[in-house]
Coordinates of C-alpha atoms and ligand atoms in Angstrom, one line a residue:
X1 CA 9.5 -16.1 3.6
X2 CA 11.0 -13.1 1.3
X3 CA 8.9 -9.6 0.0
X4 CA 9.7 -10.6 -3.8
X5 CA 9.9 -14.5 -5.3
X6 CA 9.4 -15.0 -8.8
X7 CA 9.9 -18.3 -10.2
X8 CA 11.2 -20.0 -13.5
X9 CA 9.0 -17.3 -14.9
X10 CA 8.6 -17.5 -18.4
X11 CA 7.4 -14.3 -20.2
X12 CA 6.2 -14.3 -24.2
X13 CA 5.9 -11.7 -26.3
X14 CA 3.4 -11.9 -30.0
X15 CA 4.9 -15.8 -30.9
X16 CA 8.7 -15.1 -29.3
X17 CA 9.2 -16.8 -25.4
X18 CA 11.3 -13.8 -23.7
X19 CA 11.8 -14.8 -20.9
X20 CA 13.1 -18.1 -20.2
X21 CA 13.1 -19.4 -16.7
X22 CA 13.7 -16.5 -15.2
X23 CA 13.6 -16.6 -10.6
X24 CA 14.8 -14.0 -8.0
X25 CA 13.3 -12.8 -4.8
X26 CA 14.4 -9.7 -3.0
X27 CA 13.7 -9.0 0.1
X28 CA 12.1 -6.4 2.1
X29 CA 14.2 -2.7 2.4
X30 CA 16.8 -4.4 0.1
X31 CA 17.9 -3.9 -2.9
X32 CA 18.4 -5.7 -5.6
X33 CA 20.2 -5.2 -9.4
X34 CA 19.6 -5.7 -12.6
X35 CA 22.0 -5.0 -15.0
X36 CA 21.5 -7.2 -19.4
X37 CA 21.8 -5.7 -22.4
X38 CA 19.1 -4.1 -24.6
X39 CA 17.1 -5.6 -26.4
X40 CA 17.7 -9.7 -23.6
X41 CA 14.0 -8.9 -21.5
X42 CA 14.2 -6.5 -18.6
X43 CA 11.9 -4.9 -19.7
X44 CA 9.8 -7.0 -20.8
X45 CA 10.3 -8.8 -17.4
X46 CA 9.0 -6.0 -15.0
X47 CA 6.2 -5.1 -17.7
X48 CA 4.7 -8.3 -16.9
X49 CA 5.2 -8.5 -13.7
X50 CA 2.7 -5.0 -13.2
X51 CA 0.5 -7.3 -15.9
X52 CA 0.6 -5.2 -19.4
X53 CA -1.8 -6.0 -21.6
X54 CA 0.9 -7.7 -24.0
X55 CA 2.5 -9.7 -22.4
X56 CA 1.6 -13.9 -22.1
X57 CA 3.3 -15.6 -18.6
X58 CA 3.6 -18.9 -19.7
X59 CA 4.9 -20.7 -17.0
X60 CA 6.3 -20.0 -13.5
X61 CA 5.1 -17.3 -11.2
X62 CA 5.9 -14.4 -9.2
X63 CA 4.9 -13.8 -5.7
X64 CA 4.7 -10.6 -3.1
X65 CA 4.3 -11.7 0.3
X66 CA 3.4 -14.3 -0.6
X67 CA 0.4 -14.1 -2.6
X68 CA 0.2 -14.8 -6.1
X69 CA -0.1 -11.0 -8.5
X70 CA -0.3 -13.7 -11.9
X71 CA -4.1 -14.0 -11.8
X72 CA -4.5 -10.1 -10.9
X73 CA -6.0 -7.6 -12.9
X74 CA -2.3 -5.2 -12.6
X75 CA -4.7 -2.3 -10.7
X76 CA -5.2 -5.2 -8.0
X77 CA -1.1 -5.8 -8.1
X78 CA -0.7 -2.3 -7.0
X79 CA -2.8 -2.5 -4.2
X80 CA -1.6 -5.3 -3.5
X81 CA 1.8 -3.4 -3.0
X82 CA 3.4 -3.7 -6.3
X83 CA 5.0 -0.5 -8.3
X84 CA 6.5 -0.3 -11.5
X85 CA 8.1 2.3 -13.0
X86 CA 8.2 2.4 -16.7
X87 CA 11.3 3.0 -18.3
X88 CA 9.1 5.3 -21.2
X89 CA 6.7 6.9 -18.6
X90 CA 3.6 7.0 -21.0
X91 CA 0.7 9.7 -21.0
X92 CA -2.5 10.2 -19.2
X93 CA -4.4 13.3 -21.0
X94 CA -7.6 13.5 -18.5
X95 CA -6.2 12.4 -15.0
X96 CA -4.4 14.6 -12.9
X97 CA -1.6 13.0 -10.9
X98 CA -3.6 13.3 -7.7
X99 CA -6.5 11.1 -8.7
X100 CA -4.2 8.8 -10.0
X101 CA -2.8 7.6 -6.4
X102 CA -5.8 7.9 -4.5
X103 CA -7.6 5.8 -7.1
X104 CA -4.5 3.5 -6.4
X105 CA -4.9 4.0 -2.9
X106 CA -2.5 6.1 -2.1
X107 CA -4.1 7.4 2.1
X108 CA -3.5 10.2 3.9
X109 CA -3.2 13.5 2.7
X110 CA -1.7 13.0 -0.8
X111 CA -1.1 16.9 -1.8
X112 CA 1.7 17.4 0.5
X113 CA 2.9 14.6 0.1
X114 CA 3.7 14.6 -3.4
X115 CA 4.8 19.1 -2.1
X116 CA 7.4 17.4 -0.1
X117 CA 8.2 14.4 -2.6
X118 CA 8.5 16.8 -5.6
X119 CA 10.7 19.5 -3.7
X120 CA 12.3 16.4 -2.2
X121 CA 13.1 15.8 -5.9
X122 CA 13.3 19.0 -7.4
X123 CA 10.9 19.0 -8.8
X124 CA 8.3 22.2 -9.4
X125 CA 5.8 21.1 -7.5
X126 CA 3.1 22.4 -10.0
X127 CA 4.2 20.1 -13.0
X128 CA 2.1 17.9 -11.0
X129 CA -1.8 20.0 -11.5
X130 CA -0.9 18.9 -14.8
X131 CA -2.0 16.0 -17.1
X132 CA -0.2 12.4 -15.9
X133 CA 3.1 13.3 -18.0
X134 CA 1.4 15.5 -20.5
X135 CA 4.2 18.8 -22.0
X136 CA 6.6 16.8 -19.1
X137 CA 10.2 15.9 -19.8
X138 CA 12.2 13.4 -19.5
X139 CA 13.4 13.8 -17.2
X140 CA 10.7 15.9 -14.9
X141 CA 8.1 12.1 -16.0
X142 CA 10.9 10.2 -14.3
X143 CA 10.9 12.6 -11.2
X144 CA 7.4 12.5 -10.8
X145 CA 7.6 8.3 -10.9
X146 CA 9.7 8.6 -7.9
X147 CA 7.1 11.3 -6.1
X148 CA 4.1 8.7 -7.0
X149 CA 6.6 6.0 -5.6
X150 CA 6.8 7.6 -2.8
X151 CA 2.6 8.4 -2.2
X152 CA 1.9 5.1 -2.7
X153 CA 4.9 3.4 -0.1
X154 CA 5.0 -0.3 -2.5
X155 CA 6.0 -2.8 -0.7
X156 CA 8.5 -3.5 -3.4
X157 CA 8.9 -0.7 -6.4
X158 CA 11.0 -1.7 -9.3
X159 CA 12.2 1.0 -11.1
X160 CA 13.3 0.6 -15.2
X161 CA 16.0 2.5 -16.6
X162 CA 15.0 4.9 -14.0
X163 CA 18.4 7.0 -14.7
X164 CA 17.5 7.0 -18.4
X165 CA 17.3 11.3 -19.5
X166 CA 18.0 12.0 -16.1
X167 CA 21.2 14.7 -15.3
X168 CA 23.5 13.7 -12.6
X169 CA 22.1 16.1 -10.5
X170 CA 18.8 14.5 -11.2
X171 CA 20.1 10.6 -10.8
X172 CA 21.3 11.4 -7.6
X173 CA 18.4 12.5 -6.1
X174 CA 16.5 10.6 -7.5
X175 CA 18.6 7.2 -6.0
X176 CA 18.4 9.3 -2.9
X177 CA 15.0 9.3 -2.5
X178 CA 14.8 5.5 -3.2
X179 CA 17.2 4.7 -0.7
X180 CA 16.1 6.1 1.3
X181 CA 13.3 4.5 0.4
X182 CA 13.8 1.0 2.5
X183 CA 14.5 2.5 5.0
X184 CA 11.4 5.0 6.1
X185 CA 8.8 1.1 4.6
X186 CA 11.2 -1.6 3.7
X187 CA 10.4 -0.7 0.5
X188 CA 12.6 -3.4 -1.8
X189 CA 13.2 -1.8 -5.2
X190 CA 14.9 -3.9 -8.9
X191 CA 16.4 -1.5 -10.1
X192 CA 16.6 -2.6 -13.9
X193 CA 20.0 0.1 -14.8
X194 CA 22.9 0.2 -18.1
X195 CA 24.4 2.7 -15.2
X196 CA 27.2 2.3 -12.5
X197 CA 26.5 6.3 -12.0
X198 CA 22.8 4.3 -10.1
X199 CA 24.6 2.1 -8.6
X200 CA 26.9 3.9 -6.2
X201 CA 24.1 6.2 -4.6
X202 CA 21.7 3.4 -4.9
X203 CA 23.5 0.4 -3.3
X204 CA 22.1 -2.5 -4.1
X205 CA 23.0 -5.9 -2.0
X206 CA 22.7 -7.7 -5.0
X207 CA 24.0 -7.4 -8.7
X208 CA 22.2 -9.7 -10.7
X209 CA 23.2 -10.0 -14.1
X210 CA 19.8 -11.2 -17.2
X211 CA 21.6 -12.8 -21.0
X212 CA 18.8 -14.1 -23.2
X213 CA 15.4 -14.1 -21.4
X214 CA 17.2 -15.3 -18.1
X215 CA 19.4 -15.0 -14.8
X216 CA 22.9 -16.0 -15.8
X217 CA 25.0 -15.4 -13.2
X218 CA 25.7 -12.4 -9.5
X219 CA 27.3 -10.1 -7.7
X220 CA 28.6 -7.3 -5.8
X221 CA 29.7 -3.9 -7.6
X222 CA 32.3 -5.9 -8.2
X223 CA 31.1 -7.2 -11.3
X224 CA 29.6 -3.6 -12.0
X225 CA 33.3 -3.5 -12.4
X226 CA 34.0 -6.2 -14.6
X227 CA 31.0 -5.4 -16.5
X228 CA 31.9 -2.0 -17.3
X229 CA 35.4 -3.0 -18.2
X230 CA 34.6 -6.5 -20.5
X231 CA 31.4 -6.1 -21.7
X232 CA 28.7 -8.7 -21.7
X233 CA 30.2 -11.3 -23.9
X234 CA 31.0 -13.6 -21.4
X235 CA 27.5 -13.8 -19.7
X236 CA 26.0 -14.5 -23.1
X237 CA 24.1 -18.1 -23.0
X238 CA 24.7 -17.9 -27.0
Ligands
ADP1 P1 15.4 -5.2 -22.4 O1 14.6 -4.0 -21.5 O2 15.8 -5.7 -22.0 O3 16.0 -4.0 -24.2 P2 12.8 -5.7 -24.2 O4 12.8 -6.1 -23.2 O5 12.6 -4.2 -24.0 O6 15.1 -5.3 -23.5 O7 13.0 -6.0 -25.7 C1 13.4 -7.3 -25.4 C2 12.9 -8.7 -26.6 O8 11.2 -8.5 -26.5 C3 13.3 -7.2 -28.4 O9 13.0 -8.2 -28.2 C4 11.8 -6.6 -28.3 O10 12.2 -6.6 -29.7 C5 11.0 -7.8 -27.6 N1 10.0 -7.2 -27.7 C6 9.5 -6.4 -26.5 N2 8.3 -5.2 -26.5 C7 8.1 -6.6 -27.2 C8 6.6 -5.6 -28.1 N3 5.5 -5.4 -27.3 N4 6.1 -6.5 -29.1 C9 7.3 -7.3 -29.6 N5 8.6 -7.1 -29.9 C10 8.6 -6.7 -28.2
MG2 MG1 14.9 -2.3 -22.4

């Protein structure tokens, strides 16, 4: 049994089908990358798995450790071990990170874990005293998301363009922290990205190419080289 199993998933936004029969499996302690052109449905896939409003699942299944997620509200999905780092992390005025993490099920001395993790990621710990993401820069938000990941220790982490807006040093720190998560608690990581520099540090076990709502190819880092050299044209289905 795989940690994450997505089978023949179909997702509609508004009236349009965006994810069109996507299947993949992800084992504990492994990293899968998804690469695909703008608009092919990567964020829609991530948002639908996380149960965000506005994404209608019209077919297929998503399971974590054999348990179906799709009937559950999004907060329950988090309790079942799913973590999503959004492409555009949201402000949550009025809520502090510590309270949010405790409500989401983080246990132990969450405040000191947050401090340690902020330092590991090169994020000033006092920024985590503010309301969630309020007045943080793009790069600080991304690092704050990884602090949350580390405090929650999810079974499955979906990272939607966690590299966007990060400078080279921050990118390295984030990628190393996520990679260590695969060893520390066997986190299964699904990393959506356009860029090789993240994957150099994250060292994916498999790379998937997504075009037009489905996986159309898979392979190793040589596939990333090919995409960087030649683009997505030969993978487009229409
Ligand atoms: P990617 O992340 O691969 O760039 P997205 O999943 O964000 O692609 O978008 C896929 C398609 O779905 C795009 O055509 C986009 O305009 C559309 N889409 C995504 N989210 C919404 C939304 N909330 N409302 C309307 N259209 C959306
Ligand atoms: Mg996207």
